[in-house]
Coordinates of C-alpha atoms and ligand atoms in Angstrom, one line a residue:
M1 CA 128.1 98.6 77.2
S2 CA 125.2 100.6 75.6
K3 CA 123.6 99.0 72.5
T4 CA 123.2 102.4 70.8
V5 CA 125.0 105.7 71.1
A6 CA 121.8 107.3 72.2
E7 CA 121.3 104.8 75.1
G8 CA 124.8 105.8 76.4
F9 CA 123.9 109.5 76.1
Y10 CA 120.5 109.2 77.8
N11 CA 122.0 107.2 80.6
D12 CA 124.9 109.6 81.1
S13 CA 125.1 110.5 84.8
R14 CA 125.7 114.1 83.9
L15 CA 122.3 114.3 82.4
A16 CA 120.7 113.0 85.6
K17 CA 122.7 115.6 87.6
A18 CA 121.7 118.4 85.2
K19 CA 118.0 117.4 85.5
E20 CA 118.3 117.3 89.3
L21 CA 119.7 120.8 89.3
I22 CA 116.9 122.1 87.1
K23 CA 114.4 120.4 89.4
E24 CA 116.0 121.9 92.5
A25 CA 116.0 125.4 91.0
L26 CA 112.4 125.1 89.8
T27 CA 111.2 123.9 93.2
E28 CA 112.9 126.9 94.9
H29 CA 111.5 129.5 92.5
Q30 CA 108.0 128.1 92.2
A31 CA 107.6 127.7 96.0
S32 CA 106.2 131.2 96.4
L33 CA 103.3 130.6 93.9
T34 CA 100.8 129.3 96.3
S35 CA 98.0 131.8 96.2
I36 CA 96.3 134.5 94.0
R37 CA 98.4 137.6 93.7
P38 CA 97.3 141.0 92.2
A39 CA 99.4 142.6 89.4
N40 CA 102.5 144.5 90.3
P41 CA 101.8 148.2 89.5
A42 CA 105.4 148.7 88.5
L43 CA 105.0 146.2 85.7
K44 CA 101.8 147.8 84.3
E45 CA 103.4 149.9 81.6
S46 CA 105.6 147.1 80.2
Y47 CA 102.7 144.6 80.4
D48 CA 100.3 146.9 78.6
S49 CA 102.8 147.5 75.9
L50 CA 103.4 143.7 75.5
L51 CA 99.7 143.1 75.2
K52 CA 99.4 145.8 72.6
K53 CA 102.3 144.3 70.6
V54 CA 100.7 140.9 70.7
A55 CA 97.3 142.4 69.6
D56 CA 99.0 144.4 66.8
F57 CA 101.0 141.5 65.4
R58 CA 98.3 138.9 65.7
G59 CA 95.6 141.2 64.2
G60 CA 93.4 141.4 67.2
A61 CA 93.3 141.5 71.0
L62 CA 93.4 138.4 73.1
F63 CA 90.2 137.4 75.0
Y64 CA 91.9 137.8 78.3
N65 CA 94.9 140.1 79.2
Y66 CA 96.9 136.9 79.6
L67 CA 100.6 136.6 78.9
G68 CA 102.3 134.0 81.0
T69 CA 105.9 134.2 82.2
G70 CA 106.5 130.5 81.7
I71 CA 106.4 129.4 85.4
G72 CA 103.7 128.2 87.6
N73 CA 103.0 125.9 90.5
G74 CA 100.3 123.3 90.0
P75 CA 97.0 125.2 89.5
F76 CA 98.7 128.6 89.9
V77 CA 100.2 130.4 87.0
E78 CA 102.3 133.6 86.9
L79 CA 101.5 136.3 84.4
A80 CA 104.0 138.9 83.1
D81 CA 102.2 141.7 85.0
G82 CA 103.4 139.9 88.2
S83 CA 99.9 138.5 89.0
V84 CA 99.3 134.9 90.0
K85 CA 96.0 133.3 89.0
Y86 CA 94.2 130.0 89.5
D87 CA 94.1 128.3 86.1
F88 CA 90.8 126.5 85.9
I89 CA 90.5 126.5 82.1
T90 CA 94.1 125.4 81.2
G91 CA 94.3 126.8 77.7
I92 CA 90.8 125.3 77.1
G93 CA 91.5 121.9 78.5
V94 CA 95.2 121.3 77.7
H95 CA 97.3 121.5 80.9
Y96 CA 95.9 118.6 82.7
M97 CA 99.0 118.4 84.8
G98 CA 98.9 122.1 85.9
H99 CA 101.9 124.4 85.6
S100 CA 105.6 123.6 85.8
H101 CA 104.9 119.9 86.7
H102 CA 108.2 118.2 87.5
G103 CA 107.4 114.9 85.8
V104 CA 106.3 116.6 82.6
I105 CA 109.3 118.9 82.5
D106 CA 111.5 115.9 82.9
A107 CA 109.8 114.2 80.0
Q108 CA 110.1 117.3 77.9
I109 CA 113.8 117.6 78.6
N110 CA 114.2 114.0 77.3
G111 CA 112.6 115.2 74.1
A112 CA 114.5 118.5 74.0
I113 CA 117.9 116.8 74.1
S114 CA 117.1 114.5 71.3
N115 CA 118.3 115.1 67.8
T116 CA 115.5 117.1 66.2
V117 CA 112.8 119.6 67.2
M118 CA 110.0 117.9 65.4
N119 CA 109.0 114.3 64.6
G120 CA 107.0 113.6 61.5
H121 CA 105.4 110.9 59.6
L122 CA 108.6 110.3 57.6
Q123 CA 111.0 110.5 60.5
Q124 CA 109.9 109.4 63.9
N125 CA 112.0 108.5 66.9
V126 CA 111.4 105.5 69.2
D127 CA 109.2 107.4 71.6
T128 CA 106.5 107.4 69.0
A129 CA 106.1 103.7 69.3
K130 CA 105.4 103.9 73.0
L131 CA 102.8 106.6 72.4
L132 CA 101.0 104.7 69.7
E133 CA 100.9 101.6 71.9
I134 CA 99.4 103.4 75.0
F135 CA 96.7 105.0 72.8
S136 CA 95.9 101.8 71.1
H137 CA 95.9 99.6 74.3
Q138 CA 93.8 102.1 76.2
A139 CA 91.2 102.5 73.4
C140 CA 90.8 98.7 73.1
K141 CA 90.8 97.8 76.8
Y142 CA 87.1 97.1 77.2
G143 CA 86.6 95.5 73.8
G144 CA 86.9 98.5 71.5
E145 CA 88.5 97.8 68.2
M146 CA 90.1 101.1 67.3
K147 CA 93.7 99.8 67.5
N148 CA 95.1 101.9 64.7
V149 CA 96.5 105.3 65.6
F150 CA 97.4 108.2 63.4
L151 CA 99.1 111.2 65.1
S152 CA 98.5 114.8 64.3
T153 CA 99.2 118.3 65.7
S154 CA 95.7 119.7 66.3
G155 CA 92.3 118.4 67.2
A156 CA 90.9 119.9 64.0
M157 CA 93.5 118.0 62.0
A158 CA 92.6 114.8 63.8
N159 CA 89.0 115.4 62.9
E160 CA 89.9 116.1 59.2
N161 CA 91.8 112.8 59.1
A162 CA 88.8 111.0 60.6
F163 CA 86.5 112.5 58.0
K164 CA 88.8 111.5 55.2
I165 CA 89.0 107.9 56.4
I166 CA 85.2 107.7 56.7
F167 CA 84.4 109.4 53.4
Q168 CA 86.9 107.1 51.6
K169 CA 85.3 104.0 53.1
R170 CA 81.8 105.2 52.4
S171 CA 82.5 106.7 49.0
P172 CA 80.5 108.1 47.1
A173 CA 78.4 109.1 50.2
S174 CA 79.2 112.7 50.9
R175 CA 77.0 113.9 53.8
F176 CA 77.6 113.8 57.5
F177 CA 75.3 113.9 60.6
A178 CA 76.4 116.1 63.5
F179 CA 74.8 117.3 66.7
E180 CA 73.2 120.7 66.9
K181 CA 75.6 123.2 68.6
C182 CA 78.6 120.9 68.2
F183 CA 82.1 122.2 67.8
A184 CA 84.7 120.3 65.6
G185 CA 87.5 122.8 65.1
R186 CA 88.6 125.6 62.8
T187 CA 89.8 124.2 59.5
L188 CA 87.8 124.9 56.4
G189 CA 86.3 121.4 56.7
M190 CA 85.5 121.6 60.4
A191 CA 84.1 125.1 60.1
W192 CA 81.2 123.5 58.1
V193 CA 80.7 120.8 60.8
T194 CA 80.7 123.2 63.7
D195 CA 77.2 124.4 64.2
K196 CA 77.9 128.1 64.5
A197 CA 77.3 130.4 61.5
A198 CA 79.8 133.1 62.7
Y199 CA 82.6 130.6 62.6
R200 CA 82.1 130.0 58.8
A201 CA 80.9 133.5 57.7
G202 CA 82.2 134.1 54.2
L203 CA 83.8 130.7 53.8
P204 CA 83.0 128.5 50.8
K205 CA 80.9 125.4 51.5
T206 CA 83.0 122.2 52.0
I207 CA 80.9 119.5 53.7
D208 CA 77.2 118.9 53.7
V209 CA 76.2 118.4 57.3
D210 CA 72.7 117.8 58.8
Y211 CA 72.2 118.5 62.5
I212 CA 70.4 116.3 65.0
P213 CA 69.1 117.7 68.3
F214 CA 71.3 116.8 71.2
Y215 CA 70.2 114.8 74.3
S216 CA 68.1 116.6 76.9
A217 CA 68.1 115.1 80.4
D218 CA 64.9 117.0 81.1
D219 CA 63.1 115.0 78.4
H220 CA 64.9 111.7 78.1
K221 CA 62.5 109.7 75.9
G222 CA 61.3 112.7 74.0
S223 CA 64.8 113.7 73.0
I224 CA 65.7 110.2 71.9
D225 CA 62.5 110.0 69.8
R226 CA 63.1 113.5 68.3
A227 CA 66.7 112.7 67.3
V228 CA 65.9 109.3 65.8
Y229 CA 63.0 110.9 63.9
A230 CA 65.3 113.7 62.6
M231 CA 67.8 111.2 61.3
K232 CA 65.2 109.0 59.6
K233 CA 63.7 112.0 58.0
M234 CA 67.0 113.1 56.5
L235 CA 67.8 109.5 55.4
T236 CA 64.5 109.6 53.5
R237 CA 65.5 112.9 51.9
Y238 CA 69.1 111.8 51.0
P239 CA 69.1 108.0 50.9
G240 CA 72.5 106.4 50.8
Q241 CA 74.3 109.7 51.0
Y242 CA 75.5 109.7 54.6
A243 CA 79.0 108.6 55.2
G244 CA 79.3 109.2 59.0
F245 CA 78.0 110.8 62.2
I246 CA 80.4 112.9 64.3
M247 CA 79.4 112.7 67.9
E248 CA 80.7 114.8 70.8
L249 CA 79.4 112.7 73.7
I250 CA 79.7 115.6 76.1
Q251 CA 79.4 119.0 74.3
G252 CA 82.4 120.9 75.5
E253 CA 82.4 124.3 73.7
N254 CA 78.7 124.5 74.0
G255 CA 79.0 124.4 77.8
S256 CA 79.6 120.8 79.0
W257 CA 76.2 119.3 78.2
V258 CA 76.2 115.6 78.9
G259 CA 74.7 112.9 76.6
N260 CA 73.2 109.5 77.5
T261 CA 74.0 105.9 76.7
E262 CA 70.5 104.9 75.6
Y263 CA 70.3 108.0 73.4
F264 CA 73.6 107.3 71.7
E265 CA 72.7 103.6 71.2
A266 CA 69.4 104.6 69.5
L267 CA 71.2 106.9 67.1
I268 CA 74.0 104.4 66.5
Q269 CA 71.5 101.7 65.6
V270 CA 70.2 104.0 62.8
C271 CA 73.8 104.4 61.7
K272 CA 74.4 100.7 61.7
D273 CA 71.2 100.0 59.7
N274 CA 72.3 102.5 57.1
N275 CA 76.1 101.8 56.7
I276 CA 77.0 105.1 58.4
S277 CA 80.3 105.2 60.3
V278 CA 80.2 106.3 63.9
M279 CA 82.9 108.8 64.8
V280 CA 83.4 110.1 68.3
D281 CA 85.2 113.5 68.8
E282 CA 87.0 113.2 72.1
V283 CA 89.3 116.2 71.6
Q284 CA 87.8 117.8 74.7
T285 CA 86.4 114.8 76.6
F286 CA 89.6 112.7 76.7
A287 CA 90.5 112.0 80.4
R288 CA 87.7 114.1 81.7
T289 CA 85.2 111.5 82.8
Q290 CA 85.9 108.5 85.1
E291 CA 87.2 106.6 82.0
L292 CA 90.1 107.7 79.8
F293 CA 87.7 107.9 76.8
A294 CA 84.2 109.1 77.2
F295 CA 83.0 106.4 74.8
Q296 CA 84.1 104.0 77.5
Y297 CA 82.2 105.9 80.1
F298 CA 79.0 105.6 78.0
K299 CA 79.8 101.9 77.2
L300 CA 79.9 102.4 73.5
D301 CA 83.1 100.4 73.0
K302 CA 81.7 98.0 70.4
L303 CA 79.8 100.6 68.5
V304 CA 82.4 103.2 67.6
D305 CA 84.4 103.1 64.4
V306 CA 86.7 106.1 64.7
V307 CA 87.6 108.4 67.6
T308 CA 89.7 111.5 67.8
V309 CA 91.6 112.9 70.8
G310 CA 93.6 116.0 71.6
K311 CA 94.2 118.7 74.2
N312 CA 94.9 116.6 77.4
S313 CA 96.6 114.0 75.3
Q314 CA 99.2 116.6 74.4
V315 CA 99.6 115.0 70.9
C316 CA 96.4 114.7 68.9
A317 CA 95.4 111.5 67.2
T318 CA 92.8 109.7 65.1
L319 CA 92.1 106.1 66.1
F320 CA 90.3 103.7 63.8
K321 CA 89.2 100.1 63.3
D322 CA 90.9 97.8 60.8
D323 CA 87.9 98.0 58.5
H324 CA 88.4 101.8 58.3
K325 CA 92.1 101.7 57.3
P326 CA 92.7 104.3 54.6
K327 CA 94.2 103.4 51.3
P328 CA 97.8 104.4 50.7
G329 CA 98.2 108.1 49.8
L330 CA 95.2 109.4 51.7
M331 CA 96.9 110.5 54.8
S332 CA 100.3 111.9 55.7
Q333 CA 101.6 115.1 57.3
T334 CA 105.0 116.5 57.9
F335 CA 104.6 116.8 61.6
T336 CA 103.4 114.4 64.3
G337 CA 104.5 116.6 67.1
S338 CA 107.7 117.9 68.7
A339 CA 110.0 115.4 70.4
S340 CA 109.3 117.1 73.7
Q341 CA 105.5 116.9 73.1
I342 CA 105.6 113.2 72.2
S343 CA 107.7 112.4 75.3
A344 CA 105.4 114.5 77.5
A345 CA 102.2 112.9 75.9
H346 CA 103.4 109.4 76.9
Y347 CA 104.2 110.6 80.4
V348 CA 100.8 112.4 80.9
I349 CA 98.7 109.5 79.5
N350 CA 100.6 106.9 81.5
E351 CA 100.2 109.0 84.7
I352 CA 96.4 109.4 84.0
V353 CA 95.9 105.7 83.7
T354 CA 98.1 104.7 86.6
G355 CA 97.8 107.6 89.0
G356 CA 94.4 107.1 90.6
Y357 CA 92.5 109.7 88.5
L358 CA 90.0 107.3 86.8
G359 CA 87.3 105.0 88.1
K360 CA 84.2 105.6 90.3
E361 CA 86.4 106.4 93.3
G362 CA 89.1 108.2 91.3
K363 CA 90.3 111.8 91.7
I364 CA 88.3 113.1 88.8
N365 CA 85.0 112.2 90.4
K366 CA 86.1 113.4 93.8
L367 CA 87.0 116.8 92.4
H368 CA 83.7 117.0 90.6
D369 CA 81.7 116.2 93.6
R370 CA 83.5 118.9 95.7
F371 CA 83.1 121.5 92.9
K372 CA 79.4 120.6 92.3
S373 CA 78.4 120.7 96.0
N374 CA 80.2 124.1 96.5
L375 CA 78.4 125.5 93.5
E376 CA 75.1 124.1 94.7
K377 CA 75.6 126.0 97.9
I378 CA 76.4 129.2 96.2
A379 CA 73.4 128.8 93.8
K380 CA 71.1 128.3 96.8
K381 CA 72.3 131.6 98.2
N382 CA 72.2 133.4 94.9
P383 CA 69.1 132.2 93.0
G384 CA 68.9 134.5 90.0
K385 CA 72.7 134.6 89.6
L386 CA 73.8 131.0 89.5
S387 CA 72.3 127.7 88.5
G388 CA 73.2 124.2 87.3
P389 CA 73.4 121.6 85.9
F390 CA 77.1 121.5 86.6
G391 CA 78.6 119.2 83.9
I392 CA 80.4 115.9 84.5
G393 CA 83.8 114.8 85.8
A394 CA 86.5 117.4 85.1
M395 CA 84.2 119.3 82.8
V396 CA 82.4 121.6 85.2
A397 CA 80.0 124.3 84.0
M398 CA 77.4 126.7 85.4
T399 CA 74.8 129.1 84.2
T400 CA 75.2 132.7 85.4
F401 CA 72.5 135.3 85.2
G402 CA 70.0 133.0 83.5
G403 CA 72.4 132.5 80.6
D404 CA 72.5 136.2 79.6
E405 CA 75.5 136.3 77.3
P406 CA 76.9 139.9 77.8
K407 CA 76.6 139.4 81.6
T408 CA 78.2 136.0 81.5
K409 CA 81.1 137.4 79.5
A410 CA 81.5 140.3 81.9
F411 CA 81.4 137.7 84.8
T412 CA 84.3 135.7 83.3
I413 CA 86.4 138.8 82.8
K414 CA 85.7 140.0 86.3
L415 CA 86.6 136.5 87.6
F416 CA 89.9 136.7 85.7
E417 CA 90.6 140.1 87.3
N418 CA 89.8 138.5 90.7
G419 CA 92.3 135.7 90.0
V420 CA 90.5 132.8 88.4
L421 CA 90.7 131.7 84.8
S422 CA 87.5 130.2 83.4
F423 CA 85.9 130.5 80.0
M424 CA 82.5 131.3 78.5
A425 CA 80.5 129.0 76.3
S426 CA 78.2 131.1 74.2
G427 CA 75.6 128.5 73.4
H428 CA 72.9 131.1 72.6
P429 CA 70.6 131.8 74.3
T430 CA 72.0 130.1 77.3
A431 CA 75.6 131.1 77.7
R432 CA 77.5 129.3 80.4
V433 CA 80.7 129.6 82.4
R434 CA 83.0 126.5 82.2
F435 CA 86.0 125.1 84.0
L436 CA 88.5 122.5 82.7
M437 CA 90.7 122.1 85.8
P438 CA 94.2 120.8 85.8
V439 CA 93.2 117.5 87.4
M440 CA 96.7 116.4 88.4
A441 CA 97.4 119.6 90.3
V442 CA 94.1 120.4 91.9
E443 CA 93.2 119.6 95.5
E444 CA 89.9 120.0 97.2
K445 CA 91.2 123.1 99.1
H446 CA 91.9 124.8 95.7
I447 CA 88.3 124.1 94.6
D448 CA 87.1 125.7 97.9
E449 CA 89.3 128.8 97.3
V450 CA 88.1 129.1 93.6
C451 CA 84.5 128.8 94.7
A452 CA 85.0 131.6 97.2
V453 CA 86.3 133.8 94.4
I454 CA 83.3 132.8 92.3
E455 CA 80.9 133.8 95.0
K456 CA 82.7 137.1 95.7
T457 CA 82.7 137.9 91.9
L458 CA 79.0 137.1 91.7
N459 CA 78.3 139.5 94.5
E460 CA 80.3 142.3 92.8
M461 CA 78.1 142.0 89.7
E462 CA 74.9 144.1 89.5
Ligands
PLP501 C1 85.2 118.8 70.6 C2 86.4 119.5 69.9 N1 86.7 119.1 68.7 C3 87.8 119.7 68.0 C4 88.4 120.7 68.6 C5 89.5 121.4 67.8 O1 90.8 121.2 68.4 P1 92.0 122.1 68.1 O2 91.7 123.5 68.6 O3 93.2 121.5 68.7 O4 92.1 122.1 66.6 C6 88.0 121.2 69.9 C7 88.7 122.4 70.5 O5 88.2 123.0 71.3 C8 87.0 120.6 70.5 O6 86.5 121.0 71.7

């Protein structure tokens, strides 16, 4: 006898049968999506008119002529022009599991047949408890203390919540440190944190942020000294006014530039000496190094106060230590995520931590090594056209044409036309091409095929 009506419903054998049928149909239909396919000329007219409709209604064209049909097969995705592409950017690092993943669809169906579309901070179903628990346990597994988890629906909102928590704790301090060329999201607050003038053109000032130069592997000691000096100089100028330091440990939007433990420790020491909270923005780095959290990879567990996650986690979140708990009234939102999203988030995170992706010998590192060595070979053959460094883990990046921005943009568009989705990082003056692969779905042979398309595309460029 079921303890609740829901238990009886979820265990009804008809549901299991229905899910089996869906899986069977999906397997059959997705089976043909196993390689790059050009667009179907017969669909050109309808596709172009769909693209135009989207551009008209959203007030501007899309970066790529990309409109998906809603089906894919691992790293392959079908577009509405009939083409099939390798997805090596995954919506800028979201579809870790690839396209039409059976386990994820199963998890989403469980959410979809529950009583509501959305869960929220006033009304959450039991799946939320499982999700909070896995976030919290994983964040604390090496001695970290960020056991409190607040869910939200975007990375920018997770960051907003982190800033609110920190400002309240450090009130009346009102300034923040951030890294030069960082990206923190698109809200009015985060537009003033992101170090890019174009992203806040015409917006009223919200937060006072001072920028510290990011780590440079070419000048390890010099970059540490310069960053510490810059912090101390600003602390002399604005004593007692800094509430926090937001750190992207690997700069994603800027082109996958990798930090360093000694560098972070030196800056965090200055934070600790001056009562400044340490916030790590892992919206992009979550599950992309050999550890679930990049702060664990850099061994900063004991030093971080607040961390934010998003993208791969499917549901975004702000995690914080007990001593950063907000006062009642500071935080709440209507939505925490859809029921399907929450169910899928638990599935995906659980799979990442149990499925052999993490660790020195895990799949993430293996894929990276393969990608890097292939790119090194192409770079050797094409000196002025391609160079490294090539990122870390499942954040692979490369410099094309010496970082020339218009050429790099043209390259990504040509690569798209040739069947591979990547994205440009426009960290002026050194633009880069980056890849955020669907780790669960990618095999080494896929990387080889993608690299062949990269090389062909480079050769097609002037
Ligand atoms: C480091 C970082 N922080 C925050 C964000 C913002 O996340 P969202 O676009 O979900 O608001 C992003 C998105 O690219 C990011 O890379």
